[in-house]
PDB file of C-alpha atoms and ligand atoms in Angstrom:
ATOM      1  CA  MET L   2      19.200 -10.294   9.029  1.00 34.00           C
ATOM      2  CA  PRO L   3      21.030  -6.944   9.284  1.00 37.00           C
ATOM      3  CA  ALA L   4      20.423  -4.667  12.278  1.00 42.00           C
ATOM      4  CA  PHE L   5      18.402  -1.588  11.317  1.00 45.00           C
ATOM      5  CA  SER L   6      18.666   1.630  13.254  1.00 48.00           C
ATOM      6  CA  ASN L   7      15.443   3.090  11.883  1.00 57.00           C
ATOM      7  CA  PRO L   8      12.213   1.824  10.316  1.00 56.00           C
ATOM      8  CA  SER L   9      12.808   3.260   6.818  1.00 62.00           C
ATOM      9  CA  GLN L  10      16.005   1.239   6.315  1.00 54.00           C
ATOM     10  CA  HIS L  11      14.040  -1.821   7.296  1.00 55.00           C
ATOM     11  CA  GLU L  12      11.260  -0.972   4.843  1.00 60.00           C
ATOM     12  CA  GLN L  13      13.735  -0.630   1.976  1.00 53.00           C
ATOM     13  CA  SER L  14      15.088  -4.091   2.695  1.00 51.00           C
ATOM     14  CA  GLN L  15      11.579  -5.576   2.770  1.00 54.00           C
ATOM     15  CA  GLN L  16      10.929  -4.044  -0.646  1.00 50.00           C
ATOM     16  CA  VAL L  17      13.689  -6.176  -2.121  1.00 45.00           C
ATOM     17  CA  LEU L  18      12.583  -9.294  -0.257  1.00 49.00           C
ATOM     18  CA  LEU L  19       8.879  -9.041  -0.975  1.00 51.00           C
ATOM     19  CA  HIS L  20       8.697  -7.876  -4.550  1.00 51.00           C
ATOM     20  CA  PRO L  21      10.747  -9.964  -6.951  1.00 52.00           C
ATOM     21  CA  SER L  22       9.661  -8.554 -10.327  1.00 52.00           C
ATOM     22  CA  HIS L  23       8.544 -11.882 -11.798  1.00 50.00           C
ATOM     23  CA  ILE L  24       5.961 -12.237  -9.019  1.00 60.00           C
ATOM     24  CA  GLU L  25       4.851  -8.619  -9.119  1.00 60.00           C
ATOM     25  CA  SER L  26       4.018  -8.822 -12.807  1.00 67.00           C
ATOM     26  CA  ALA L  27       2.047 -12.098 -12.629  1.00 89.00           C
ATOM     27  CA  GLN L  28      -1.173 -11.710 -14.608  1.00 94.00           C
ATOM     28  CA  PHE L  29      -4.286 -13.819 -14.170  1.00 96.00           C
ATOM     29  CA  ASP L  30      -6.851 -14.046 -16.931  1.00 95.00           C
ATOM     30  CA  PRO L  31      -9.480 -13.391 -15.781  1.00 97.00           C
ATOM     31  CA  PRO L  32      -8.148 -11.522 -12.724  1.00 98.00           C
ATOM     32  CA  LEU L  33      -8.462 -13.343  -9.381  1.00 98.00           C
ATOM     33  CA  GLN L  34     -12.027 -12.958  -8.127  1.00 98.00           C
ATOM     34  CA  LEU L  35     -11.755 -12.119  -4.444  1.00 98.00           C
ATOM     35  CA  GLY L  36     -13.987 -11.828  -1.413  1.00 99.00           C
ATOM     36  CA  VAL L  37     -12.671  -9.866   1.586  1.00 99.00           C
ATOM     37  CA  MET L  38     -13.800  -9.916   5.228  1.00 98.00           C
ATOM     38  CA  ALA L  39     -13.018  -7.099   7.673  1.00 98.00           C
ATOM     39  CA  SER L  40     -14.173  -5.988  11.119  1.00 98.00           C
ATOM     40  CA  GLY L  41     -12.616  -2.574  11.781  1.00 98.00           C
ATOM     41  CA  ARG L  42     -10.307   0.019  10.254  1.00 98.00           C
ATOM     42  CA  GLY L  43      -9.993  -1.761   6.901  1.00 98.00           C
ATOM     43  CA  SER L  44      -6.507  -0.594   5.943  1.00 98.00           C
ATOM     44  CA  ASN L  45      -5.562  -4.065   4.673  1.00 98.00           C
ATOM     45  CA  PHE L  46      -8.720  -4.204   2.576  1.00 98.00           C
ATOM     46  CA  GLU L  47      -7.771  -0.860   1.032  1.00 98.00           C
ATOM     47  CA  ALA L  48      -4.188  -2.049   0.475  1.00 98.00           C
ATOM     48  CA  ILE L  49      -5.536  -4.890  -1.686  1.00 98.00           C
ATOM     49  CA  ALA L  50      -7.722  -2.424  -3.613  1.00 98.00           C
ATOM     50  CA  GLN L  51      -4.756  -0.089  -4.130  1.00 98.00           C
ATOM     51  CA  ALA L  52      -2.471  -2.896  -5.299  1.00 97.00           C
ATOM     52  CA  ILE L  53      -5.111  -3.775  -7.895  1.00 97.00           C
ATOM     53  CA  ALA L  54      -5.542  -0.135  -8.968  1.00 97.00           C
ATOM     54  CA  ARG L  55      -1.761   0.286  -9.351  1.00 96.00           C
ATOM     55  CA  GLY L  56      -1.437  -2.865 -11.436  1.00 95.00           C
ATOM     56  CA  ASN L  57       0.561  -4.723  -8.754  1.00 95.00           C
ATOM     57  CA  LEU L  58      -2.093  -7.380  -8.233  1.00 96.00           C
ATOM     58  CA  SER L  59      -4.115  -8.978 -11.023  1.00 97.00           C
ATOM     59  CA  ALA L  60      -7.409  -9.306  -9.164  1.00 98.00           C
ATOM     60  CA  SER L  61     -10.850  -7.870  -8.587  1.00 98.00           C
ATOM     61  CA  ILE L  62     -12.618  -7.502  -5.217  1.00 98.00           C
ATOM     62  CA  ARG L  63     -16.128  -8.768  -5.908  1.00 98.00           C
ATOM     63  CA  LEU L  64     -17.423  -8.270  -2.372  1.00 98.00           C
ATOM     64  CA  LEU L  65     -16.346  -6.969   1.037  1.00 98.00           C
ATOM     65  CA  VAL L  66     -18.239  -8.320   4.050  1.00 98.00           C
ATOM     66  CA  VAL L  67     -18.045  -6.488   7.382  1.00 98.00           C
ATOM     67  CA  ASN L  68     -19.569  -7.566  10.682  1.00 97.00           C
ATOM     68  CA  ASN L  69     -19.597  -4.131  12.347  1.00 97.00           C
ATOM     69  CA  PRO L  70     -22.032  -1.687  10.732  1.00 97.00           C
ATOM     70  CA  GLY L  71     -20.384   1.657   9.901  1.00 97.00           C
ATOM     71  CA  CYS L  72     -16.827   0.408  10.494  1.00 98.00           C
ATOM     72  CA  GLY L  73     -13.848   1.957   8.700  1.00 98.00           C
ATOM     73  CA  ALA L  74     -13.702  -0.865   6.159  1.00 98.00           C
ATOM     74  CA  GLN L  75     -17.310  -0.230   5.116  1.00 98.00           C
ATOM     75  CA  GLN L  76     -16.604   3.502   4.718  1.00 98.00           C
ATOM     76  CA  ARG L  77     -13.534   2.733   2.599  1.00 98.00           C
ATOM     77  CA  ALA L  78     -15.596   0.421   0.355  1.00 98.00           C
ATOM     78  CA  GLU L  79     -18.163   3.162  -0.191  1.00 98.00           C
ATOM     79  CA  ARG L  80     -15.406   5.636  -1.101  1.00 98.00           C
ATOM     80  CA  LEU L  81     -13.768   3.124  -3.448  1.00 98.00           C
ATOM     81  CA  GLY L  82     -17.014   1.964  -5.050  1.00 98.00           C
ATOM     82  CA  ILE L  83     -16.523  -1.663  -4.009  1.00 98.00           C
ATOM     83  CA  PRO L  84     -19.646  -3.722  -3.169  1.00 98.00           C
ATOM     84  CA  CYS L  85     -19.990  -4.162   0.588  1.00 98.00           C
ATOM     85  CA  LYS L  86     -22.402  -6.228   2.655  1.00 98.00           C
ATOM     86  CA  VAL L  87     -22.916  -5.925   6.407  1.00 98.00           C
ATOM     87  CA  ILE L  88     -23.465  -9.218   8.207  1.00 97.00           C
ATOM     88  CA  ASP L  89     -23.853  -8.201  11.832  1.00 92.00           C
ATOM     89  CA  HIS L  90     -22.669 -11.111  13.991  1.00 87.00           C
ATOM     90  CA  ARG L  91     -24.991  -9.941  16.799  1.00 89.00           C
ATOM     91  CA  ILE L  92     -28.096 -10.998  14.905  1.00 87.00           C
ATOM     92  CA  HIS L  93     -26.891 -14.537  14.218  1.00 86.00           C
ATOM     93  CA  ARG L  94     -27.622 -17.360  16.626  1.00 84.00           C
ATOM     94  CA  ASP L  95     -24.037 -18.638  16.691  1.00 94.00           C
ATOM     95  CA  ARG L  96     -20.737 -18.692  14.792  1.00 96.00           C
ATOM     96  CA  ARG L  97     -21.869 -21.413  12.387  1.00 96.00           C
ATOM     97  CA  ALA L  98     -24.966 -19.473  11.378  1.00 96.00           C
ATOM     98  CA  LEU L  99     -22.856 -16.377  10.719  1.00 97.00           C
ATOM     99  CA  ASP L 100     -20.420 -18.402   8.630  1.00 98.00           C
ATOM    100  CA  ARG L 101     -23.233 -20.003   6.603  1.00 97.00           C
ATOM    101  CA  GLU L 102     -24.398 -16.504   5.702  1.00 97.00           C
ATOM    102  CA  LEU L 103     -20.830 -15.555   4.707  1.00 98.00           C
ATOM    103  CA  VAL L 104     -20.564 -18.614   2.451  1.00 98.00           C
ATOM    104  CA  HIS L 105     -23.909 -17.799   0.855  1.00 98.00           C
ATOM    105  CA  CYS L 106     -22.816 -14.221   0.084  1.00 98.00           C
ATOM    106  CA  PHE L 107     -19.396 -15.140  -1.289  1.00 98.00           C
ATOM    107  CA  GLN L 108     -20.786 -17.958  -3.431  1.00 98.00           C
ATOM    108  CA  ALA L 109     -23.446 -15.614  -4.815  1.00 98.00           C
ATOM    109  CA  ALA L 110     -20.659 -13.108  -5.611  1.00 98.00           C
ATOM    110  CA  GLU L 111     -18.777 -15.914  -7.437  1.00 98.00           C
ATOM    111  CA  VAL L 112     -15.470 -15.411  -5.641  1.00 98.00           C
ATOM    112  CA  GLU L 113     -12.687 -17.981  -6.018  1.00 98.00           C
ATOM    113  CA  ALA L 114     -10.859 -17.088  -2.769  1.00 98.00           C
ATOM    114  CA  VAL L 115     -11.583 -15.172   0.429  1.00 98.00           C
ATOM    115  CA  VAL L 116      -9.221 -12.984   2.471  1.00 99.00           C
ATOM    116  CA  MET L 117      -9.704 -12.366   6.187  1.00 98.00           C
ATOM    117  CA  ALA L 118      -8.185  -8.871   6.301  1.00 98.00           C
ATOM    118  CA  GLY L 119      -8.641  -7.923   9.945  1.00 98.00           C
ATOM    119  CA  TRP L 120     -11.609 -10.247  10.660  1.00 98.00           C
ATOM    120  CA  MET L 121     -11.900 -10.396  14.443  1.00 97.00           C
ATOM    121  CA  ARG L 122     -14.197 -13.414  14.758  1.00 96.00           C
ATOM    122  CA  ILE L 123     -13.274 -17.073  15.079  1.00 96.00           C
ATOM    123  CA  VAL L 124     -14.410 -18.904  11.944  1.00 97.00           C
ATOM    124  CA  THR L 125     -15.863 -22.403  11.775  1.00 98.00           C
ATOM    125  CA  SER L 126     -15.701 -25.374   9.408  1.00 98.00           C
ATOM    126  CA  GLU L 127     -18.782 -23.966   7.609  1.00 98.00           C
ATOM    127  CA  LEU L 128     -16.578 -21.287   6.029  1.00 98.00           C
ATOM    128  CA  ILE L 129     -13.270 -23.166   5.989  1.00 98.00           C
ATOM    129  CA  GLN L 130     -14.674 -26.204   4.146  1.00 98.00           C
ATOM    130  CA  ALA L 131     -16.532 -24.054   1.613  1.00 98.00           C
ATOM    131  CA  PHE L 132     -13.182 -22.568   0.473  1.00 98.00           C
ATOM    132  CA  PRO L 133     -10.585 -25.320   0.917  1.00 97.00           C
ATOM    133  CA  GLU L 134      -7.082 -23.819   0.655  1.00 97.00           C
ATOM    134  CA  ARG L 135      -8.823 -20.680  -0.602  1.00 98.00           C
ATOM    135  CA  LEU L 136      -9.294 -18.877   2.705  1.00 98.00           C
ATOM    136  CA  LEU L 137      -6.393 -16.639   3.791  1.00 98.00           C
ATOM    137  CA  ASN L 138      -5.821 -14.757   7.045  1.00 98.00           C
ATOM    138  CA  ILE L 139      -3.365 -12.013   7.942  1.00 98.00           C
ATOM    139  CA  HIS L 140      -2.059 -12.011  11.509  1.00 98.00           C
ATOM    140  CA  PRO L 141       0.205  -9.392  13.142  1.00 98.00           C
ATOM    141  CA  SER L 142       2.989 -11.657  14.394  1.00 98.00           C
ATOM    142  CA  LEU L 143       5.556 -14.104  13.087  1.00 98.00           C
ATOM    143  CA  LEU L 144       3.492 -17.245  13.583  1.00 98.00           C
ATOM    144  CA  PRO L 145       3.682 -19.668  15.287  1.00 98.00           C
ATOM    145  CA  SER L 146       4.573 -17.022  17.902  1.00 98.00           C
ATOM    146  CA  PHE L 147       1.731 -15.036  19.463  1.00 98.00           C
ATOM    147  CA  ARG L 148      -1.393 -16.707  18.138  1.00 98.00           C
ATOM    148  CA  GLY L 149      -4.806 -15.361  19.118  1.00 97.00           C
ATOM    149  CA  LEU L 150      -5.864 -12.014  20.513  1.00 97.00           C
ATOM    150  CA  ASP L 151      -3.623  -8.933  20.710  1.00 98.00           C
ATOM    151  CA  ALA L 152      -0.547 -10.402  19.057  1.00 98.00           C
ATOM    152  CA  VAL L 153       1.169  -6.989  19.158  1.00 98.00           C
ATOM    153  CA  GLY L 154       0.659  -6.703  22.927  1.00 98.00           C
ATOM    154  CA  GLN L 155       1.884 -10.275  23.377  1.00 98.00           C
ATOM    155  CA  ALA L 156       5.087  -9.463  21.445  1.00 98.00           C
ATOM    156  CA  LEU L 157       5.749  -6.332  23.528  1.00 98.00           C
ATOM    157  CA  GLN L 158       5.072  -8.247  26.718  1.00 98.00           C
ATOM    158  CA  ALA L 159       7.491 -11.008  25.693  1.00 98.00           C
ATOM    159  CA  GLY L 160      10.237  -8.460  24.932  1.00 98.00           C
ATOM    160  CA  VAL L 161      11.051  -9.870  21.484  1.00 98.00           C
ATOM    161  CA  LYS L 162      13.277  -7.704  19.280  1.00 98.00           C
ATOM    162  CA  ILE L 163      11.797  -8.872  15.986  1.00 98.00           C
ATOM    163  CA  SER L 164       8.115  -9.349  15.305  1.00 98.00           C
ATOM    164  CA  GLY L 165       6.213  -9.148  12.032  1.00 98.00           C
ATOM    165  CA  CYS L 166       3.205 -10.418  10.150  1.00 98.00           C
ATOM    166  CA  THR L 167       2.087 -13.665   8.571  1.00 98.00           C
ATOM    167  CA  VAL L 168      -0.322 -14.620   5.814  1.00 98.00           C
ATOM    168  CA  HIS L 169      -1.536 -18.185   6.239  1.00 98.00           C
ATOM    169  CA  LEU L 170      -4.222 -20.562   5.033  1.00 98.00           C
ATOM    170  CA  VAL L 171      -7.052 -20.878   7.517  1.00 98.00           C
ATOM    171  CA  THR L 172      -7.631 -24.237   9.164  1.00 98.00           C
ATOM    172  CA  GLU L 173      -9.744 -25.155  12.167  1.00 96.00           C
ATOM    173  CA  ASP L 174      -6.771 -24.731  14.494  1.00 97.00           C
ATOM    174  CA  MET L 175      -6.723 -20.950  15.067  1.00 97.00           C
ATOM    175  CA  ASP L 176      -3.739 -19.103  13.512  1.00 97.00           C
ATOM    176  CA  ALA L 177      -2.016 -22.418  12.849  1.00 98.00           C
ATOM    177  CA  GLY L 178      -2.691 -23.125   9.155  1.00 97.00           C
ATOM    178  CA  PRO L 179       0.079 -23.452   6.543  1.00 97.00           C
ATOM    179  CA  ILE L 180       2.130 -20.272   6.226  1.00 97.00           C
ATOM    180  CA  VAL L 181       2.090 -18.599   2.794  1.00 97.00           C
ATOM    181  CA  THR L 182       4.541 -15.773   3.498  1.00 97.00           C
ATOM    182  CA  GLN L 183       5.861 -13.582   6.313  1.00 97.00           C
ATOM    183  CA  ALA L 184       7.586 -10.238   6.852  1.00 97.00           C
ATOM    184  CA  ALA L 185       9.831  -9.393   9.789  1.00 97.00           C
ATOM    185  CA  VAL L 186       9.479  -6.066  11.608  1.00 98.00           C
ATOM    186  CA  PRO L 187      11.922  -4.786  14.242  1.00 98.00           C
ATOM    187  CA  VAL L 188      10.651  -3.892  17.706  1.00 98.00           C
ATOM    188  CA  LEU L 189      12.377  -0.597  18.538  1.00 98.00           C
ATOM    189  CA  ALA L 190      13.513   0.484  21.982  1.00 95.00           C
ATOM    190  CA  ASN L 191      10.804   3.100  22.526  1.00 94.00           C
ATOM    191  CA  ASP L 192       7.934   1.262  20.891  1.00 97.00           C
ATOM    192  CA  ASN L 193       4.489   1.417  22.366  1.00 98.00           C
ATOM    193  CA  HIS L 194       1.552  -0.665  21.168  1.00 98.00           C
ATOM    194  CA  GLU L 195       0.370   1.802  18.515  1.00 98.00           C
ATOM    195  CA  ALA L 196       3.835   2.459  17.079  1.00 98.00           C
ATOM    196  CA  LEU L 197       4.586  -1.239  16.669  1.00 98.00           C
ATOM    197  CA  ALA L 198       1.098  -2.056  15.369  1.00 98.00           C
ATOM    198  CA  GLN L 199       1.447   0.695  12.768  1.00 98.00           C
ATOM    199  CA  ARG L 200       4.902  -0.477  11.628  1.00 98.00           C
ATOM    200  CA  ILE L 201       3.561  -4.016  11.299  1.00 98.00           C
ATOM    201  CA  ARG L 202       0.517  -2.800   9.343  1.00 98.00           C
ATOM    202  CA  ARG L 203       2.770  -1.056   6.811  1.00 97.00           C
ATOM    203  CA  GLN L 204       4.357  -4.423   6.050  1.00 97.00           C
ATOM    204  CA  GLU L 205       0.971  -6.157   6.023  1.00 98.00           C
ATOM    205  CA  HIS L 206      -0.138  -3.807   3.261  1.00 98.00           C
ATOM    206  CA  ARG L 207       2.708  -5.092   1.099  1.00 96.00           C
ATOM    207  CA  LEU L 208       2.548  -8.697   2.195  1.00 97.00           C
ATOM    208  CA  LEU L 209      -1.129  -9.377   1.574  1.00 97.00           C
ATOM    209  CA  PRO L 210      -1.200  -8.510  -2.164  1.00 97.00           C
ATOM    210  CA  PHE L 211       2.063 -10.437  -2.543  1.00 96.00           C
ATOM    211  CA  ALA L 212       0.519 -13.500  -0.854  1.00 97.00           C
ATOM    212  CA  LEU L 213      -2.447 -13.360  -3.227  1.00 97.00           C
ATOM    213  CA  THR L 214      -0.110 -13.272  -6.225  1.00 96.00           C
ATOM    214  CA  LEU L 215       1.750 -16.274  -4.789  1.00 95.00           C
ATOM    215  CA  MET L 216      -1.469 -18.256  -4.272  1.00 96.00           C
ATOM    216  CA  GLY L 217      -3.053 -17.364  -7.631  1.00 96.00           C
ATOM    217  CA  PRO L 218      -1.377 -20.073  -9.733  1.00 95.00           C
ATOM    218  CA  HIS L 219      -2.279 -22.709  -7.126  1.00 94.00           C
ATOM    219  CA  TRP L 220      -5.950 -21.652  -7.168  1.00 96.00           C
ATOM    220  CA  ARG L 221      -6.045 -21.630 -10.958  1.00 95.00           C
ATOM    221  CA  GLN L 222      -4.590 -25.144 -11.183  1.00 88.00           C
ATOM    222  CA  GLY L 223      -7.052 -26.687  -8.717  1.00 62.00           C
TER     223      GLY L 223
HETATM  224  C1  GAR K 399      -4.245  -6.112  11.166  1.00 59.23           C
HETATM  225  O1  GAR K 399      -3.075  -5.749  11.834  1.00 59.23           O
HETATM  226  C2  GAR K 399      -4.401  -7.616  11.157  1.00 59.23           C
HETATM  227  O2  GAR K 399      -3.193  -8.305  11.106  1.00 59.23           O
HETATM  228  C3  GAR K 399      -5.094  -7.865  12.463  1.00 59.23           C
HETATM  229  O3  GAR K 399      -5.999  -6.808  12.603  1.00 59.23           O
HETATM  230  C4  GAR K 399      -5.477  -5.653  11.959  1.00 59.23           C
HETATM  231  C5  GAR K 399      -6.537  -5.082  11.071  1.00 59.23           C
HETATM  232  O4  GAR K 399      -6.160  -3.839  10.575  1.00 59.23           O
HETATM  233  N1  GAR K 399      -5.713  -9.141  12.472  1.00 59.23           N
HETATM  234  C6  GAR K 399      -5.776  -9.911  13.553  1.00 59.23           C
HETATM  235  O5  GAR K 399      -5.311  -9.595  14.619  1.00 59.23           O
HETATM  236  C7  GAR K 399      -6.465 -11.249  13.345  1.00 59.23           C
HETATM  237  N2  GAR K 399      -6.119 -12.150  14.381  1.00 59.23           N
HETATM  238  P1  GAR K 399      -6.985  -3.164   9.406  1.00 59.23           P
HETATM  239  O6  GAR K 399      -8.455  -3.227   9.799  1.00 59.23           O
HETATM  240  O7  GAR K 399      -6.487  -1.749   9.358  1.00 59.23           O
HETATM  241  O8  GAR K 399      -6.730  -3.915   8.129  1.00 59.23           O
END
């Protein structure tokens, strides 16, 4: 891995690594039918929608589910005209009840795979077993380093010089399922939490659509 003196050089190198043209042009007929889950800002959700709109991902987002009413992801869905349902975790008895509701919604929307794009709740076997090998999560670290909460803060605290992001299949062991793909991101000398989180998010926005294109043929075979 070459040493980069600034983030834009690093981004150019990721472009080559992440977008081999044969993957970028993969077409699915019909397009992949996706469900997305988000809790906050929703920039990864929008990155999937943009990749679809630009023709870089052969997919359709059938439903976004958010657990925080009025969150950024919900506002983005309204702007983009993508169906969005609010399932407020506070009104469900426990995690399993929340996940049963999620499964019900995604099955009714006839999705073939579900993406946790900034979903800040622990999920249970109710959801995981309903979508075997069809539930993806994006996490802001190079797993298996820095599992769990505040991965960006953990990386800064540890003093690592390279961090990144990971897309993986969700299993019952949190942030430990099979890795689909990863992108490395340098930690720069003057980084604070927001600067590093933002640089990682920029790579996430590229990585997540790429991961979906990688998984598509596997889902269509199964
Ligand atoms: C992303 O950085 C994602 O990796 C992280 O939350 C952020 C959501 O941003 N997810 C986790 O930490 C899950 N453990 P977004 O709402 O702008 O897409």
